CSV table of N, CA, C and O in Angstrom, one decimal:
chain,number,residue,atom,x,y,z
N,1,UNK,N,-60.2,-108.5,-95.7
N,1,UNK,CA,-59.8,-108.4,-94.1
N,1,UNK,C,-59.1,-107.3,-94.5
N,1,UNK,O,-58.3,-107.3,-95.4
N,2,UNK,N,-59.0,-106.4,-94.3
N,2,UNK,CA,-58.2,-104.8,-94.8
N,2,UNK,C,-57.2,-104.6,-93.3
N,2,UNK,O,-58.5,-104.4,-91.8
N,3,UNK,N,-56.2,-104.0,-92.9
N,3,UNK,CA,-56.1,-103.3,-91.9
N,3,UNK,C,-55.4,-101.9,-92.2
N,3,UNK,O,-55.0,-101.5,-93.6
N,4,UNK,N,-56.0,-101.4,-90.9
N,4,UNK,CA,-55.9,-99.8,-91.5
N,4,UNK,C,-54.7,-99.4,-91.4
N,4,UNK,O,-54.6,-99.3,-89.9
N,5,UNK,N,-53.5,-98.1,-91.8
N,5,UNK,CA,-53.2,-97.2,-90.7
N,5,UNK,C,-51.5,-97.2,-90.8
N,5,UNK,O,-51.4,-96.6,-91.8
N,6,UNK,N,-50.1,-97.1,-90.0
N,6,UNK,CA,-49.2,-96.0,-91.0
N,6,UNK,C,-48.4,-97.1,-90.8
N,6,UNK,O,-48.1,-97.6,-89.4
N,7,UNK,N,-47.2,-97.4,-91.7
N,7,UNK,CA,-46.2,-98.5,-91.2
N,7,UNK,C,-45.5,-98.5,-90.7
N,7,UNK,O,-45.1,-99.2,-90.3
N,8,UNK,N,-44.9,-96.5,-90.2
N,8,UNK,CA,-43.6,-97.2,-89.6
N,8,UNK,C,-44.2,-97.2,-88.2
N,8,UNK,O,-43.2,-97.1,-87.8
N,9,UNK,N,-45.2,-96.8,-87.7
N,9,UNK,CA,-46.4,-96.9,-86.0
N,9,UNK,C,-45.6,-98.1,-85.7
N,9,UNK,O,-45.4,-99.6,-86.3
N,10,UNK,N,-45.0,-98.8,-84.3
N,10,UNK,CA,-44.8,-99.5,-83.5
N,10,UNK,C,-45.9,-100.7,-83.2
N,10,UNK,O,-45.8,-101.7,-83.6
N,11,UNK,N,-46.9,-99.6,-83.2
N,11,UNK,CA,-48.3,-100.6,-82.9
N,11,UNK,C,-49.0,-101.3,-83.9
N,11,UNK,O,-48.3,-102.6,-84.2
N,12,UNK,N,-48.4,-100.7,-85.0
N,12,UNK,CA,-48.7,-101.5,-87.0
N,12,UNK,C,-47.8,-102.6,-86.8
N,12,UNK,O,-47.6,-103.2,-87.3
N,13,UNK,N,-46.2,-102.3,-86.2
N,13,UNK,CA,-46.1,-103.2,-86.9
N,13,UNK,C,-45.7,-104.6,-85.7
N,13,UNK,O,-46.0,-106.0,-86.8
N,14,UNK,N,-46.5,-104.8,-84.7
N,14,UNK,CA,-46.8,-105.9,-84.0
N,14,UNK,C,-48.0,-106.6,-84.6
N,14,UNK,O,-48.0,-107.4,-84.7
N,15,UNK,N,-49.0,-105.3,-85.0
N,15,UNK,CA,-50.4,-106.5,-85.3
N,15,UNK,C,-49.6,-107.0,-86.7
N,15,UNK,O,-50.6,-107.9,-86.9
N,16,UNK,N,-49.0,-106.5,-88.1
N,16,UNK,CA,-48.6,-106.9,-88.8
N,16,UNK,C,-47.9,-108.7,-88.4
N,16,UNK,O,-48.0,-109.8,-89.2
N,17,UNK,N,-47.0,-108.2,-87.6
N,17,UNK,CA,-45.6,-109.5,-87.5
N,17,UNK,C,-47.2,-109.9,-86.6
N,17,UNK,O,-47.2,-111.3,-87.1
N,18,UNK,N,-47.9,-110.0,-86.4
N,18,UNK,CA,-48.9,-110.9,-85.4
N,18,UNK,C,-50.2,-111.6,-86.6
N,18,UNK,O,-50.0,-113.3,-86.5
N,19,UNK,N,-50.6,-111.0,-87.1
N,19,UNK,CA,-51.3,-111.4,-88.9
N,19,UNK,C,-50.6,-112.4,-89.4
N,19,UNK,O,-50.3,-113.6,-90.1
N,20,UNK,N,-49.2,-112.0,-89.6
N,20,UNK,CA,-48.4,-113.1,-91.0
N,20,UNK,C,-48.1,-114.3,-89.9
N,20,UNK,O,-48.0,-115.4,-90.3
N,21,UNK,N,-47.1,-113.9,-88.9
N,21,UNK,CA,-47.7,-115.1,-87.8
N,21,UNK,C,-48.2,-116.0,-87.6
N,21,UNK,O,-48.3,-117.8,-87.0
N,22,UNK,N,-49.5,-115.6,-87.7
N,22,UNK,CA,-50.8,-116.5,-87.4
N,22,UNK,C,-51.5,-116.7,-88.9
N,22,UNK,O,-52.6,-117.2,-89.2
N,23,UNK,N,-50.7,-116.8,-90.1
N,23,UNK,CA,-50.8,-116.6,-91.5
N,23,UNK,C,-52.4,-116.3,-92.2
N,23,UNK,O,-53.2,-116.9,-93.0
N,24,UNK,N,-52.9,-115.0,-91.2
N,24,UNK,CA,-54.2,-113.8,-91.6
N,24,UNK,C,-53.7,-113.5,-93.2
N,24,UNK,O,-53.0,-112.3,-92.9
N,25,UNK,N,-55.0,-113.8,-94.1
N,25,UNK,CA,-53.9,-112.8,-94.8
N,25,UNK,C,-55.3,-110.9,-95.1
N,25,UNK,O,-56.3,-111.3,-94.6
N,26,UNK,N,-54.3,-110.1,-95.6
N,26,UNK,CA,-54.9,-108.5,-95.2
N,26,UNK,C,-54.6,-108.4,-96.2
N,26,UNK,O,-53.2,-108.8,-96.4
N,27,UNK,N,-55.3,-106.7,-97.1
N,27,UNK,CA,-55.2,-105.6,-97.2
N,27,UNK,C,-54.9,-104.8,-96.2
N,27,UNK,O,-55.3,-105.4,-95.6
N,28,UNK,N,-53.7,-104.0,-96.7
N,28,UNK,CA,-52.8,-103.4,-95.9
N,28,UNK,C,-53.4,-101.8,-97.0
N,28,UNK,O,-53.5,-101.5,-97.9
N,29,UNK,N,-53.7,-100.4,-95.9
N,29,UNK,CA,-54.2,-99.1,-96.5
N,29,UNK,C,-53.7,-98.1,-95.7
N,29,UNK,O,-53.4,-98.7,-94.6
N,30,UNK,N,-52.3,-97.2,-96.2
N,30,UNK,CA,-52.1,-96.6,-95.6
N,30,UNK,C,-52.3,-95.2,-95.7
N,30,UNK,O,-52.6,-94.6,-96.6
N,31,UNK,N,-53.1,-94.9,-93.7
N,31,UNK,CA,-53.4,-94.0,-93.9
N,31,UNK,C,-52.2,-91.9,-94.5
N,31,UNK,O,-53.3,-91.5,-95.6
N,32,UNK,N,-50.8,-92.6,-94.6
N,32,UNK,CA,-50.4,-91.4,-95.3
N,32,UNK,C,-50.5,-91.2,-96.3
N,32,UNK,O,-49.9,-90.3,-97.1
N,33,UNK,N,-50.7,-92.6,-97.0
N,33,UNK,CA,-50.4,-92.3,-98.2
N,33,UNK,C,-52.0,-92.9,-99.8
N,33,UNK,O,-51.7,-91.5,-100.2
N,34,UNK,N,-52.6,-93.1,-98.8
N,34,UNK,CA,-53.9,-93.5,-99.0
N,34,UNK,C,-55.3,-92.9,-98.6
N,34,UNK,O,-56.1,-92.2,-99.0
N,35,UNK,N,-54.8,-92.2,-98.0
N,35,UNK,CA,-55.8,-90.6,-97.0
N,35,UNK,C,-56.2,-92.4,-96.5
N,35,UNK,O,-56.8,-92.6,-96.7
N,36,UNK,N,-57.9,-91.4,-95.8
N,36,UNK,CA,-59.3,-92.5,-95.3
N,36,UNK,C,-60.3,-91.3,-95.7
N,36,UNK,O,-60.3,-90.3,-95.9
N,37,UNK,N,-61.2,-91.8,-96.1
N,37,UNK,CA,-63.0,-90.8,-96.9
N,37,UNK,C,-63.8,-91.1,-95.3
N,37,UNK,O,-64.1,-91.5,-94.6
N,38,UNK,N,-64.1,-89.6,-95.9
N,38,UNK,CA,-65.7,-89.6,-94.7
N,38,UNK,C,-66.6,-90.3,-94.5
N,38,UNK,O,-66.6,-90.8,-93.4
N,39,UNK,N,-67.0,-90.7,-95.6
N,39,UNK,CA,-68.3,-91.9,-94.8
N,39,UNK,C,-67.4,-93.5,-94.8
N,39,UNK,O,-68.1,-93.9,-93.4
N,40,UNK,N,-66.4,-93.5,-95.0
N,40,UNK,CA,-65.3,-94.7,-94.2
N,40,UNK,C,-65.4,-94.6,-91.9
N,40,UNK,O,-66.1,-95.3,-92.0
N,41,UNK,N,-65.1,-93.5,-92.3
N,41,UNK,CA,-64.8,-93.3,-91.1
N,41,UNK,C,-66.2,-92.5,-90.0
N,41,UNK,O,-66.0,-93.7,-88.9
N,42,UNK,N,-67.1,-92.2,-90.7
N,42,UNK,CA,-68.8,-92.1,-90.4
N,42,UNK,C,-68.7,-93.4,-89.7
N,42,UNK,O,-70.1,-93.5,-88.8
N,43,UNK,N,-68.6,-94.8,-91.1
N,43,UNK,CA,-69.7,-95.8,-90.8
N,43,UNK,C,-68.2,-96.8,-89.0
N,43,UNK,O,-69.4,-97.2,-88.7
N,44,UNK,N,-67.6,-96.1,-89.1
N,44,UNK,CA,-66.7,-97.3,-88.2
N,44,UNK,C,-66.7,-96.2,-86.6
N,44,UNK,O,-67.7,-96.5,-85.6
N,45,UNK,N,-67.6,-95.1,-86.8
N,45,UNK,CA,-67.6,-94.2,-85.8
N,45,UNK,C,-69.0,-94.5,-85.3
N,45,UNK,O,-69.2,-94.5,-84.4
N,46,UNK,N,-69.8,-94.8,-86.3
N,46,UNK,CA,-71.4,-95.0,-85.6
N,46,UNK,C,-71.3,-96.6,-85.4
N,46,UNK,O,-72.4,-96.5,-85.0
N,47,UNK,N,-70.3,-97.9,-86.0
N,47,UNK,CA,-70.3,-98.6,-85.4
N,47,UNK,C,-70.2,-98.6,-83.5
N,47,UNK,O,-70.1,-100.0,-82.8
N,48,UNK,N,-68.9,-98.3,-83.7
N,48,UNK,CA,-68.2,-97.9,-82.4
N,48,UNK,C,-67.8,-96.5,-81.4
N,48,UNK,O,-67.5,-97.1,-80.5
N,49,UNK,N,-67.8,-95.9,-82.4
N,49,UNK,CA,-68.6,-94.5,-81.5
N,49,UNK,C,-66.8,-93.6,-81.8
N,49,UNK,O,-65.9,-94.9,-81.6
N,50,UNK,N,-66.6,-92.6,-81.6
N,50,UNK,CA,-65.4,-92.4,-82.0
N,50,UNK,C,-64.4,-91.7,-81.1
N,50,UNK,O,-63.7,-92.3,-81.5
N,51,UNK,N,-65.0,-92.0,-80.3
N,51,UNK,CA,-63.9,-92.0,-78.9
N,51,UNK,C,-62.9,-93.3,-79.0
N,51,UNK,O,-62.5,-93.1,-78.0
N,52,UNK,N,-63.8,-94.4,-79.7
N,52,UNK,CA,-62.8,-95.4,-79.7
N,52,UNK,C,-61.9,-95.3,-80.4
N,52,UNK,O,-60.3,-96.2,-80.7
N,53,UNK,N,-62.0,-94.5,-81.9
N,53,UNK,CA,-61.5,-94.2,-83.0
N,53,UNK,C,-60.5,-93.1,-82.2
N,53,UNK,O,-59.3,-93.0,-83.6
N,54,UNK,N,-61.0,-91.8,-82.7
N,54,UNK,CA,-59.9,-90.8,-82.1
N,54,UNK,C,-58.7,-90.2,-80.6
N,54,UNK,O,-59.0,-91.6,-80.0
N,55,UNK,N,-57.7,-90.9,-81.5
N,55,UNK,CA,-56.1,-90.5,-80.8
N,55,UNK,C,-55.5,-89.3,-79.9
N,55,UNK,O,-55.3,-88.9,-80.7
N,56,UNK,N,-56.5,-89.9,-78.5
N,56,UNK,CA,-56.0,-87.7,-77.8
N,56,UNK,C,-55.2,-88.2,-77.5
N,56,UNK,O,-54.2,-87.1,-76.7
N,57,UNK,N,-54.1,-89.3,-77.5
N,57,UNK,CA,-52.8,-89.4,-76.7
N,57,UNK,C,-51.6,-89.2,-77.5
N,57,UNK,O,-50.5,-89.3,-76.8
N,58,UNK,N,-52.0,-89.1,-78.3
N,58,UNK,CA,-50.7,-88.7,-79.4
N,58,UNK,C,-50.3,-87.7,-79.2
N,58,UNK,O,-51.0,-86.3,-79.1
N,59,UNK,N,-49.1,-87.2,-79.5
N,59,UNK,CA,-49.1,-86.3,-80.5
N,59,UNK,C,-49.8,-85.2,-81.9
N,59,UNK,O,-49.5,-83.9,-81.5
N,60,UNK,N,-50.1,-85.7,-83.0
N,60,UNK,CA,-50.8,-85.0,-83.1
N,60,UNK,C,-52.1,-83.9,-82.6
N,60,UNK,O,-52.4,-83.2,-83.2
N,61,UNK,N,-52.4,-84.9,-81.9
N,61,UNK,CA,-54.3,-84.0,-81.2
N,61,UNK,C,-53.7,-83.0,-80.0
N,61,UNK,O,-53.7,-82.4,-79.9
N,62,UNK,N,-52.0,-83.9,-78.9
N,62,UNK,CA,-51.6,-82.6,-78.2
N,62,UNK,C,-51.6,-81.2,-79.5
N,62,UNK,O,-51.5,-79.6,-78.6
N,63,UNK,N,-50.6,-81.5,-80.7
N,63,UNK,CA,-50.7,-80.4,-81.4
N,63,UNK,C,-52.0,-79.0,-82.1
N,63,UNK,O,-51.3,-77.7,-82.7
N,64,UNK,N,-52.8,-79.9,-82.2
N,64,UNK,CA,-54.0,-79.2,-82.3
N,64,UNK,C,-54.6,-78.0,-82.0
N,64,UNK,O,-54.2,-77.4,-80.7
N,65,UNK,N,-55.0,-77.0,-82.4
N,65,UNK,CA,-55.8,-75.8,-81.4
N,65,UNK,C,-56.6,-75.8,-80.7
N,65,UNK,O,-57.4,-77.2,-80.8
N,66,UNK,N,-56.4,-75.5,-79.7
N,66,UNK,CA,-58.0,-75.6,-78.8
N,66,UNK,C,-59.1,-75.7,-78.7
N,66,UNK,O,-59.7,-76.4,-78.7
N,67,UNK,N,-59.7,-74.7,-79.7
N,67,UNK,CA,-61.0,-74.4,-80.4
N,67,UNK,C,-60.9,-76.4,-81.6
N,67,UNK,O,-62.6,-76.6,-80.9
N,68,UNK,N,-59.9,-77.2,-81.9
N,68,UNK,CA,-60.2,-77.9,-82.8
N,68,UNK,C,-60.5,-79.8,-81.7
N,68,UNK,O,-60.7,-80.1,-81.5
N,69,UNK,N,-59.5,-79.1,-80.2
N,69,UNK,CA,-59.7,-80.3,-79.1
N,69,UNK,C,-60.9,-80.0,-78.1
N,69,UNK,O,-61.7,-80.4,-78.0
N,70,UNK,N,-61.8,-78.7,-78.7
N,70,UNK,CA,-63.0,-78.6,-77.6
N,70,UNK,C,-64.0,-78.8,-78.8
N,70,UNK,O,-64.0,-78.9,-80.0
N,71,UNK,N,-65.4,-79.5,-77.7
N,71,UNK,CA,-66.4,-79.5,-78.2
N,71,UNK,C,-66.3,-80.8,-79.1
N,71,UNK,O,-67.2,-80.0,-79.8
N,72,UNK,N,-66.0,-81.8,-78.9
N,72,UNK,CA,-66.0,-82.8,-80.7
N,72,UNK,C,-67.3,-83.2,-79.4
N,72,UNK,O,-67.1,-84.7,-79.3
N,73,UNK,N,-67.5,-83.4,-80.9
N,73,UNK,CA,-68.9,-84.7,-81.5
N,73,UNK,C,-68.2,-85.9,-82.6
N,73,UNK,O,-67.6,-85.6,-82.9
N,74,UNK,N,-69.0,-86.4,-82.9
N,74,UNK,CA,-69.2,-87.4,-84.0
N,74,UNK,C,-68.6,-86.3,-85.5
N,74,UNK,O,-67.3,-86.8,-86.0
N,75,UNK,N,-68.6,-85.6,-85.6
N,75,UNK,CA,-68.9,-84.8,-86.9
N,75,UNK,C,-67.7,-84.4,-86.9
N,75,UNK,O,-67.2,-84.5,-87.7
N,76,UNK,N,-67.4,-84.2,-85.9
N,76,UNK,CA,-65.6,-83.1,-85.8
N,76,UNK,C,-65.0,-84.1,-85.8
N,76,UNK,O,-64.0,-83.9,-86.3
N,77,UNK,N,-65.1,-84.8,-85.0
N,77,UNK,CA,-64.0,-85.9,-84.8
N,77,UNK,C,-63.6,-86.8,-86.5
N,77,UNK,O,-62.5,-86.7,-86.6
N,78,UNK,N,-64.8,-86.9,-87.1
N,78,UNK,CA,-65.1,-87.4,-88.0
N,78,UNK,C,-63.9,-86.3,-89.0
N,78,UNK,O,-63.1,-87.1,-89.9
N,79,UNK,N,-64.4,-85.4,-89.3
N,79,UNK,CA,-63.4,-84.2,-90.0
N,79,UNK,C,-62.7,-84.1,-89.3
N,79,UNK,O,-60.9,-84.1,-90.1
N,80,UNK,N,-61.9,-84.6,-88.6
N,80,UNK,CA,-60.7,-84.0,-87.9
N,80,UNK,C,-59.8,-85.4,-88.2
N,80,UNK,O,-58.5,-85.0,-88.4
N,81,UNK,N,-59.9,-86.5,-88.2
N,81,UNK,CA,-59.7,-87.5,-88.6
N,81,UNK,C,-59.2,-87.2,-89.8
N,81,UNK,O,-58.2,-88.2,-90.7
N,82,UNK,N,-60.5,-87.3,-90.9
N,82,UNK,CA,-60.0,-88.0,-92.1
N,82,UNK,C,-58.9,-86.5,-92.6
N,82,UNK,O,-58.2,-86.6,-93.2
N,83,UNK,N,-59.1,-85.3,-92.2
N,83,UNK,CA,-57.9,-84.0,-92.1
N,83,UNK,C,-56.1,-84.7,-91.5
N,83,UNK,O,-55.3,-83.9,-92.4
N,84,UNK,N,-56.4,-85.2,-90.6
N,84,UNK,CA,-55.4,-85.5,-89.9
N,84,UNK,C,-54.7,-86.7,-89.3
N,84,UNK,O,-56.0,-87.9,-88.6
N,85,UNK,N,-54.9,-88.0,-90.8
N,85,UNK,CA,-55.4,-89.7,-90.0
N,85,UNK,C,-55.0,-90.1,-89.2
N,85,UNK,O,-54.2,-90.7,-88.5
N,86,UNK,N,-53.2,-89.3,-88.7
N,86,UNK,CA,-52.4,-90.0,-87.5
N,86,UNK,C,-53.6,-89.7,-86.1
N,86,UNK,O,-53.1,-90.5,-85.2
N,87,UNK,N,-54.4,-89.5,-86.3
N,87,UNK,CA,-55.3,-89.2,-85.3
N,87,UNK,C,-55.9,-90.6,-84.4
N,87,UNK,O,-56.9,-90.2,-84.3
N,88,UNK,N,-56.4,-91.3,-85.7
N,88,UNK,CA,-56.6,-92.4,-86.1
N,88,UNK,C,-55.9,-93.6,-84.8
N,88,UNK,O,-54.5,-93.4,-85.2
N,89,UNK,N,-56.8,-94.1,-84.2
N,89,UNK,CA,-55.8,-95.0,-84.4
N,89,UNK,C,-56.0,-95.9,-84.2
N,89,UNK,O,-56.3,-96.7,-85.2
N,90,UNK,N,-54.3,-96.9,-83.8
N,90,UNK,CA,-53.9,-97.8,-85.1
N,90,UNK,C,-54.2,-98.7,-84.0
N,90,UNK,O,-53.3,-98.8,-83.4
N,91,UNK,N,-54.1,-100.1,-85.1
N,91,UNK,CA,-54.6,-100.5,-86.1
N,91,UNK,C,-56.5,-99.7,-85.9
N,91,UNK,O,-56.7,-100.2,-84.8
N,92,UNK,N,-56.4,-100.2,-87.0
N,92,UNK,CA,-58.1,-100.2,-87.8
N,92,UNK,C,-58.3,-101.5,-88.5
N,92,UNK,O,-57.4,-101.9,-89.1
N,93,UNK,N,-59.0,-102.5,-88.0
N,93,UNK,CA,-59.5,-104.2,-88.6
N,93,UNK,C,-60.6,-104.0,-89.1
N,93,UNK,O,-61.8,-104.5,-88.1
N,94,UNK,N,-60.8,-103.6,-90.5
N,94,UNK,CA,-62.4,-104.5,-91.2
N,94,UNK,C,-62.4,-105.6,-91.3
N,94,UNK,O,-61.6,-106.1,-92.5
N,95,UNK,N,-63.1,-106.2,-90.3
N,95,UNK,CA,-62.9,-108.3,-90.7
N,95,UNK,C,-65.0,-108.3,-91.3
N,95,UNK,O,-65.0,-107.8,-91.0
N,96,UNK,N,-65.0,-110.2,-91.0
N,96,UNK,CA,-66.1,-110.3,-91.8
N,96,UNK,C,-67.2,-110.1,-91.0
N,96,UNK,O,-67.9,-109.8,-90.7
N,97,UNK,N,-66.7,-109.8,-90.3
N,97,UNK,CA,-67.3,-110.5,-88.6
N,97,UNK,C,-67.1,-108.9,-87.7
N,97,UNK,O,-68.2,-109.0,-86.8
N,98,UNK,N,-66.6,-108.1,-88.1
N,98,UNK,CA,-67.0,-106.4,-87.7
N,98,UNK,C,-65.9,-105.4,-87.9
N,98,UNK,O,-64.8,-105.6,-88.8
N,99,UNK,N,-65.0,-105.1,-86.7
N,99,UNK,CA,-64.4,-104.1,-86.1
N,99,UNK,C,-63.6,-104.1,-85.0
N,99,UNK,O,-64.2,-104.7,-84.5
N,100,UNK,N,-62.4,-104.1,-85.3
N,100,UNK,CA,-61.2,-104.4,-84.0
N,100,UNK,C,-60.1,-102.2,-83.9
N,100,UNK,O,-59.5,-102.3,-85.1
N,101,UNK,N,-60.0,-101.8,-83.1
N,101,UNK,CA,-59.4,-100.7,-82.7
N,101,UNK,C,-58.5,-101.2,-82.5
N,101,UNK,O,-58.0,-101.4,-80.8
N,102,UNK,N,-57.1,-101.5,-82.2
N,102,UNK,CA,-56.0,-101.3,-80.8
N,102,UNK,C,-55.5,-102.9,-81.7
N,102,UNK,O,-56.1,-103.6,-82.3
N,103,UNK,N,-54.3,-103.1,-81.1
N,103,UNK,CA,-53.8,-104.0,-80.8
N,103,UNK,C,-54.1,-104.7,-79.6
N,103,UNK,O,-53.2,-104.2,-78.5
N,104,UNK,N,-54.2,-105.7,-79.3
N,104,UNK,CA,-53.9,-106.8,-78.2
N,104,UNK,C,-54.2,-108.2,-78.7
N,104,UNK,O,-54.8,-108.7,-79.1
N,105,UNK,N,-53.0,-109.1,-78.2
N,105,UNK,CA,-53.1,-110.0,-78.9
N,105,UNK,C,-54.2,-111.1,-78.2
N,105,UNK,O,-54.2,-111.9,-79.5
N,106,UNK,N,-54.8,-111.1,-77.0
N,106,UNK,CA,-55.8,-112.0,-76.9
N,106,UNK,C,-57.0,-111.5,-77.4
N,106,UNK,O,-57.6,-113.1,-77.8
N,107,UNK,N,-57.1,-110.2,-77.4
N,107,UNK,CA,-58.5,-109.8,-78.2
N,107,UNK,C,-58.5,-110.7,-80.2
N,107,UNK,O,-59.4,-111.2,-80.2
N,108,UNK,N,-57.2,-109.9,-80.6
N,108,UNK,CA,-57.0,-110.7,-82.0
N,108,UNK,C,-57.2,-112.6,-82.0
N,108,UNK,O,-57.9,-112.8,-83.0
N,109,UNK,N,-56.2,-113.3,-81.0
N,109,UNK,CA,-57.0,-114.6,-81.4
N,109,UNK,C,-58.3,-114.7,-81.2
N,109,UNK,O,-58.5,-116.1,-81.6
N,110,UNK,N,-58.6,-114.3,-80.5
N,110,UNK,CA,-60.7,-114.8,-79.8
N,110,UNK,C,-60.6,-114.2,-80.9
N,110,UNK,O,-62.0,-114.8,-82.0
N,111,UNK,N,-60.6,-112.9,-82.3
N,111,UNK,CA,-61.3,-112.4,-83.2
N,111,UNK,C,-61.2,-113.3,-84.1
N,111,UNK,O,-61.7,-113.4,-85.3
N,112,UNK,N,-59.7,-113.5,-84.3
N,112,UNK,CA,-59.1,-113.3,-85.8
N,112,UNK,C,-58.8,-115.3,-85.7
N,112,UNK,O,-58.0,-114.8,-86.8
N,113,UNK,N,-58.1,-115.6,-84.6
N,113,UNK,CA,-57.2,-116.1,-84.8
N,113,UNK,C,-58.1,-118.2,-85.2
N,113,UNK,O,-59.2,-117.8,-85.2
């Protein structure tokens, strides 16, 4: 299982505490240090939709030019997220049964517990 995100993010901290408390082994992928490739982002978008991945509520999205915010489709969303990994909702968890985006302890318990 791989946990994708940014270490300083509060939601990421909650996710890591949950995983550790439940004895779930995982590899951590730091977007800030390791980046994220287009193919992986495209695969996620194909699986769950770019709308689930793109964080429109964060400061990174609000700071984008209006042209970047307009007419977003899958290809544009993937390119934006690859260029600005902070635009990706956190955390993203790849596991043997699929993909989880965001932290919800009840959902995590059902899926990973």
